[in-house]
């Protein structure tokens, strides 16, 4: 079961891989600009996982694969989508992915997830994502709003069931539903480390969604793509400055 969750997730990711920004400031705690004249979305603050040192087993918790990408909320309405970052910016570099999300079949919705670029084995390629190379996908792990209804008060497992059904109705390989394991976090974590994946996220099955949600993350200490990450960001941020200095 544990291996099958990782394998199914990576197989779905391989389909996304083979199928194939700069950001604008977005006012915090307000509705997305495209909502004028339609159902207003609530103000959303991200649920942020707290890092813990070791995995654990607990029947009241679920455990998900943690992909290495850009966290985003997908605001969907009027057959369009905006991807909003944790810093309340609108991503402008993922127009094709937004178009795929806009076709999910909901009148309006808010999904929480991760923008990722994946290799042929379903592993995240953060450097490719950072430099806007490869085919981006949206790894969706929560559904906060659907067709005019705020779902954040519902238990997590109920929100995820609605999310699964919503994504099943789309033919897009760029939208991936986050599978999970119940109870057996330790064994899943071992499998994740074996496959050189970033880590896992642990969530209470009955938890509501808020910025105070009890989410934990356990990171693979030997994850190879963490090596040189600081230098990578430094070079990426210096690139626009160097370009501006050129005649």
C-alpha positions as a Markdown table, in Angstrom:
| # | Residue | x | y | z |
|---|---|---|---|---|
| 1 | Unk | 0.0 | 0.0 | 0.0 |
| 2 | Unk | 2.7 | 2.4 | 1.0 |
| 3 | Unk | 4.8 | 1.8 | -2.1 |
| 4 | Unk | 1.7 | 1.9 | -4.3 |
| 5 | Unk | 0.9 | 5.4 | -3.2 |
| 6 | Unk | 4.3 | 6.7 | -4.1 |
| 7 | Unk | 4.3 | 4.7 | -7.4 |
| 8 | Unk | 0.8 | 5.9 | -8.3 |
| 9 | Unk | 1.8 | 9.5 | -7.6 |
| 10 | Unk | 4.9 | 9.2 | -9.7 |
| 11 | Unk | 3.1 | 7.4 | -12.5 |
| 12 | Unk | 0.5 | 10.1 | -12.7 |
| 13 | Unk | 3.4 | 12.6 | -12.6 |
| 14 | Unk | 5.1 | 10.8 | -15.5 |
| 15 | Unk | 1.9 | 11.3 | -17.6 |
| 16 | Unk | 2.0 | 15.0 | -16.8 |
| 17 | Unk | 5.7 | 15.1 | -17.7 |
| 18 | Unk | 5.2 | 13.5 | -21.1 |
| 19 | Unk | 2.1 | 15.5 | -22.0 |
| 20 | Unk | 3.2 | 18.3 | -22.6 |
| 21 | Unk | 7.3 | 34.4 | -13.2 |
| 22 | Unk | 7.5 | 37.2 | -12.8 |
| 23 | Unk | 4.8 | 38.1 | -10.3 |
| 24 | Unk | 2.4 | 41.0 | -9.9 |
| 25 | Unk | 1.6 | 42.3 | -6.4 |
| 26 | Unk | -1.7 | 41.0 | -5.0 |
| 27 | Unk | -3.3 | 42.8 | -2.1 |
| 28 | Unk | -3.3 | 40.6 | 1.0 |
| 29 | Unk | -6.6 | 39.4 | 2.5 |
| 30 | Unk | -8.6 | 40.7 | -0.4 |
| 31 | Unk | -10.5 | 39.0 | -3.3 |
| 32 | Unk | -8.7 | 38.2 | -6.5 |
| 33 | Unk | -9.0 | 41.0 | -9.1 |
| 34 | Unk | -10.9 | 38.8 | -11.6 |
| 35 | Unk | -13.8 | 38.3 | -9.1 |
| 36 | Unk | -15.5 | 41.6 | -9.9 |
| 37 | Unk | -19.1 | 41.1 | -10.6 |
| 38 | Unk | -19.1 | 37.4 | -9.5 |
| 39 | Unk | -19.2 | 35.3 | -6.4 |
| 40 | Unk | -16.7 | 36.8 | -4.0 |
| 41 | Unk | -14.1 | 34.5 | -2.5 |
| 42 | Unk | -13.2 | 34.7 | 1.2 |
| 43 | Unk | -9.8 | 35.9 | 2.4 |
| 44 | Unk | -7.5 | 32.9 | 2.6 |
| 45 | Unk | -4.3 | 32.6 | 4.6 |
| 46 | Unk | -2.2 | 29.6 | 3.8 |
| 47 | Unk | -1.9 | 26.6 | 6.2 |
| 48 | Unk | 1.8 | 26.3 | 6.8 |
| 49 | Unk | 3.3 | 23.0 | 8.0 |
| 50 | Unk | 5.8 | 23.0 | 10.9 |
| 51 | Unk | 9.0 | 21.1 | 10.5 |
| 52 | Unk | 9.5 | 18.1 | 12.8 |
| 53 | Unk | 12.5 | 15.9 | 13.2 |
| 54 | Unk | 11.1 | 12.5 | 12.8 |
| 55 | Unk | 8.1 | 10.6 | 11.1 |
| 56 | Unk | 5.4 | 9.0 | 13.2 |
| 57 | Unk | 2.5 | 6.6 | 13.0 |
| 58 | Unk | -1.0 | 7.6 | 14.1 |
| 59 | Unk | -4.5 | 6.4 | 13.1 |
| 60 | Unk | -5.9 | 10.0 | 13.3 |
| 61 | Unk | -3.4 | 11.3 | 10.7 |
| 62 | Unk | -2.9 | 11.1 | 7.0 |
| 63 | Unk | 0.5 | 11.4 | 5.3 |
| 64 | Unk | 1.2 | 12.9 | 1.8 |
| 65 | Unk | 4.2 | 13.1 | -0.5 |
| 66 | Unk | 5.8 | 16.6 | -0.3 |
| 67 | Unk | 6.8 | 17.8 | -3.7 |
| 68 | Unk | 9.6 | 20.4 | -4.2 |
| 69 | Unk | 8.0 | 23.4 | -6.0 |
| 70 | Unk | 6.1 | 26.7 | -5.5 |
| 71 | Unk | 3.2 | 26.6 | -3.1 |
| 72 | Unk | 0.1 | 28.3 | -4.6 |
| 73 | Unk | -3.6 | 28.8 | -4.2 |
| 74 | Unk | -5.6 | 28.3 | -7.4 |
| 75 | Unk | -8.5 | 30.7 | -7.6 |
| 76 | Unk | -10.9 | 29.5 | -10.4 |
| 77 | Unk | -13.9 | 31.3 | -11.7 |
| 78 | Unk | -15.5 | 32.4 | -15.0 |
| 79 | Unk | -13.4 | 29.8 | -16.8 |
| 80 | Unk | -10.1 | 31.4 | -15.8 |
| 81 | Unk | -7.6 | 30.8 | -13.0 |
| 82 | Unk | -5.1 | 32.8 | -11.0 |
| 83 | Unk | -2.3 | 31.2 | -9.1 |
| 84 | Unk | -1.5 | 33.1 | -5.9 |
| 85 | Unk | 1.8 | 32.7 | -4.0 |
| 86 | Unk | 2.4 | 32.6 | -0.3 |
| 87 | Unk | 3.5 | 36.3 | -0.6 |
| 88 | Unk | 0.2 | 37.2 | -2.2 |
| 89 | Unk | 1.6 | 37.6 | -5.7 |
| 90 | Unk | -0.1 | 36.5 | -8.8 |
| 91 | Unk | 2.1 | 34.1 | -10.8 |
| 92 | Unk | 2.3 | 35.3 | -14.4 |
| 93 | Unk | 4.6 | 32.6 | -15.8 |
| 94 | Unk | 2.1 | 29.7 | -15.9 |
| 95 | Unk | -0.6 | 30.8 | -18.3 |
| 96 | Unk | -0.9 | 27.3 | -19.9 |
| 97 | Unk | -1.3 | 25.7 | -16.5 |
| 98 | Unk | -3.9 | 28.2 | -15.4 |
| 99 | Unk | -5.8 | 27.4 | -18.6 |
| 100 | Unk | -5.8 | 23.7 | -17.6 |
| 101 | Unk | -7.0 | 24.5 | -14.1 |
| 102 | Unk | -9.8 | 26.7 | -15.4 |
| 103 | Unk | -11.3 | 23.7 | -17.2 |
| 104 | Unk | -11.8 | 21.6 | -14.0 |
| 105 | Unk | -15.6 | 21.9 | -14.4 |
| 106 | Unk | -16.4 | 24.0 | -11.3 |
| 107 | Unk | -18.3 | 27.2 | -11.4 |
| 108 | Unk | -15.8 | 28.5 | -8.9 |
| 109 | Unk | -13.2 | 26.9 | -6.7 |
| 110 | Unk | -10.1 | 27.4 | -4.6 |
| 111 | Unk | -7.5 | 24.7 | -4.6 |
| 112 | Unk | -4.4 | 24.5 | -2.4 |
| 113 | Unk | -1.4 | 22.9 | -4.0 |
| 114 | Unk | 2.2 | 23.0 | -5.4 |
| 115 | Unk | 3.4 | 24.1 | -8.8 |
| 116 | Unk | 6.0 | 21.5 | -9.9 |
| 117 | Unk | 8.0 | 20.4 | -12.8 |
| 118 | Unk | 8.6 | 16.6 | -12.9 |
| 119 | Unk | 11.0 | 14.3 | -14.5 |
| 120 | Unk | 10.2 | 11.0 | -16.3 |
| 121 | Unk | 10.1 | 9.2 | -12.9 |
| 122 | Unk | 7.8 | 11.7 | -11.3 |
| 123 | Unk | 10.4 | 13.4 | -9.2 |
| 124 | Unk | 10.3 | 17.2 | -8.7 |
| 125 | Unk | 12.9 | 19.2 | -10.6 |
| 126 | Unk | 13.1 | 22.5 | -8.7 |
| 127 | Unk | 15.9 | 24.0 | -10.8 |
| 128 | Unk | 13.8 | 23.5 | -14.0 |
| 129 | Unk | 10.8 | 25.1 | -12.3 |
| 130 | Unk | 12.8 | 28.0 | -11.0 |
| 131 | Unk | 14.1 | 28.8 | -14.5 |
| 132 | Unk | 10.7 | 28.2 | -16.1 |
| 133 | Unk | 11.8 | 25.2 | -18.1 |
| 134 | Unk | 9.9 | 22.0 | -18.5 |
| 135 | Unk | 6.2 | 21.3 | -18.3 |
| 136 | Unk | 4.6 | 22.6 | -15.1 |
| 137 | Unk | 1.8 | 20.7 | -13.3 |
| 138 | Unk | -0.4 | 21.5 | -10.3 |
| 139 | Unk | -0.2 | 19.0 | -7.4 |
| 140 | Unk | -3.5 | 19.6 | -5.6 |
| 141 | Unk | -3.8 | 18.5 | -2.0 |
| 142 | Unk | -6.8 | 20.5 | -0.6 |
| 143 | Unk | -10.1 | 22.0 | -1.8 |
| 144 | Unk | -11.1 | 25.1 | 0.2 |
| 145 | Unk | -14.1 | 26.4 | -1.8 |
| 146 | Unk | -16.4 | 24.9 | -4.4 |
| 147 | Unk | -19.3 | 26.3 | -6.3 |
| 148 | Unk | -20.1 | 29.1 | -3.9 |
| 149 | Unk | -19.5 | 27.0 | -0.7 |
| 150 | Unk | -16.7 | 27.5 | 1.8 |
| 151 | Unk | -15.4 | 24.1 | 2.7 |
| 152 | Unk | -12.6 | 25.1 | 5.1 |
| 153 | Unk | -14.7 | 24.0 | 8.2 |
| 154 | Unk | -15.1 | 20.4 | 6.9 |
| 155 | Unk | -12.8 | 17.6 | 8.0 |
| 156 | Unk | -9.7 | 17.2 | 5.8 |
| 157 | Unk | -10.7 | 13.8 | 4.5 |
| 158 | Unk | -14.1 | 15.2 | 3.3 |
| 159 | Unk | -12.4 | 18.0 | 1.5 |
| 160 | Unk | -10.0 | 15.7 | -0.1 |
| 161 | Unk | -12.8 | 13.4 | -1.3 |
| 162 | Unk | -14.5 | 16.3 | -3.0 |
| 163 | Unk | -11.1 | 17.3 | -4.5 |
| 164 | Unk | -10.6 | 13.8 | -5.8 |
| 165 | Unk | -13.9 | 13.7 | -7.6 |
| 166 | Unk | -13.4 | 17.2 | -9.1 |
| 167 | Unk | -10.0 | 16.2 | -10.5 |
| 168 | Unk | -11.3 | 12.9 | -11.8 |
| 169 | Unk | -13.7 | 14.8 | -14.1 |
| 170 | Unk | -10.8 | 16.5 | -15.9 |
| 171 | Unk | -8.7 | 14.9 | -18.6 |
| 172 | Unk | -5.8 | 17.2 | -18.0 |
| 173 | Unk | -2.6 | 15.4 | -16.9 |
| 174 | Unk | -1.3 | 18.8 | -15.6 |
| 175 | Unk | -3.6 | 18.6 | -12.5 |
| 176 | Unk | -2.5 | 15.8 | -10.1 |
| 177 | Unk | -4.5 | 14.7 | -7.1 |
| 178 | Unk | -2.4 | 14.2 | -4.0 |
| 179 | Unk | -2.8 | 10.6 | -2.8 |
| 180 | Unk | -2.2 | 9.9 | 0.9 |
| 181 | Unk | -1.5 | 7.1 | 3.4 |
| 182 | Unk | -3.4 | 6.7 | 6.6 |
| 183 | Unk | -1.7 | 5.8 | 9.9 |
| 184 | Unk | 1.6 | 4.5 | 8.5 |
| 185 | Unk | 3.8 | 7.6 | 8.3 |
| 186 | Unk | 7.1 | 6.0 | 9.2 |
| 187 | Unk | 7.0 | 3.4 | 6.4 |
| 188 | Unk | 6.0 | 6.0 | 3.8 |
| 189 | Unk | 8.8 | 8.2 | 4.9 |
| 190 | Unk | 11.3 | 5.4 | 4.4 |
| 191 | Unk | 10.0 | 4.8 | 0.9 |
| 192 | Unk | 10.3 | 8.6 | 0.2 |
| 193 | Unk | 13.9 | 8.7 | 1.3 |
| 194 | Unk | 14.7 | 5.6 | -0.7 |
| 195 | Unk | 13.5 | 7.3 | -3.8 |
| 196 | Unk | 15.3 | 10.6 | -3.1 |
| 197 | Unk | 12.1 | 12.6 | -2.7 |
| 198 | Unk | 11.9 | 15.8 | -0.6 |
| 199 | Unk | 9.8 | 14.6 | 2.3 |
| 200 | Unk | 6.2 | 14.2 | 3.5 |
| 201 | Unk | 3.5 | 16.3 | 5.1 |
| 202 | Unk | 1.4 | 15.0 | 8.0 |
| 203 | Unk | -2.2 | 16.3 | 8.6 |
| 204 | Unk | -5.0 | 15.4 | 11.0 |
| 205 | Unk | -7.8 | 13.6 | 9.2 |
| 206 | Unk | -10.5 | 15.6 | 11.0 |
| 207 | Unk | -8.7 | 19.0 | 10.7 |
| 208 | Unk | -10.3 | 22.2 | 9.4 |
| 209 | Unk | -8.3 | 24.5 | 7.2 |
| 210 | Unk | -6.8 | 27.7 | 8.5 |
| 211 | Unk | -3.4 | 29.4 | 9.1 |
| 212 | Unk | -3.5 | 27.6 | 12.5 |
| 213 | Unk | -4.0 | 24.2 | 11.0 |
| 214 | Unk | -1.9 | 21.5 | 12.6 |
| 215 | Unk | 0.3 | 20.3 | 9.7 |
| 216 | Unk | 3.8 | 18.9 | 10.1 |
| 217 | Unk | 6.5 | 18.3 | 7.5 |
| 218 | Unk | 9.3 | 15.8 | 7.7 |
| 219 | Unk | 12.2 | 16.5 | 5.3 |
| 220 | Unk | 14.5 | 13.9 | 3.8 |
| 221 | Unk | 17.9 | 15.0 | 5.2 |
| 222 | Unk | 19.7 | 13.4 | 2.2 |
| 223 | Unk | 17.6 | 14.9 | -0.5 |
| 224 | Unk | 20.1 | 15.7 | -3.2 |
| 225 | Unk | 18.3 | 18.7 | -4.7 |
| 226 | Unk | 18.7 | 20.7 | -1.5 |
| 227 | Unk | 22.5 | 20.8 | -2.2 |
| 228 | Unk | 23.5 | 24.3 | -3.4 |
| 229 | Unk | 19.9 | 25.7 | -3.1 |
| 230 | Unk | 21.1 | 28.9 | -1.5 |
| 231 | Unk | 23.6 | 29.6 | -4.3 |
| 232 | Unk | 20.9 | 28.8 | -6.9 |
| 233 | Unk | 18.6 | 31.4 | -5.5 |
| 234 | Unk | 21.3 | 33.9 | -5.2 |
| 235 | Unk | 22.3 | 33.5 | -8.9 |
| 236 | Unk | 18.7 | 33.6 | -9.9 |
| 237 | Unk | 18.0 | 36.8 | -8.1 |
| 238 | Unk | 21.2 | 38.5 | -9.3 |
| 239 | Unk | 20.3 | 37.7 | -13.0 |
| 240 | Unk | 17.8 | 40.7 | -13.5 |
| 241 | Unk | 20.3 | 43.1 | -11.8 |
| 242 | Unk | 23.1 | 42.0 | -14.1 |
| 243 | Unk | 20.8 | 42.4 | -17.1 |
| 244 | Unk | 19.8 | 45.9 | -16.0 |
| 245 | Unk | 23.5 | 47.0 | -15.9 |
| 246 | Unk | 24.2 | 45.9 | -19.5 |
| 247 | Unk | 24.2 | 48.6 | -22.1 |
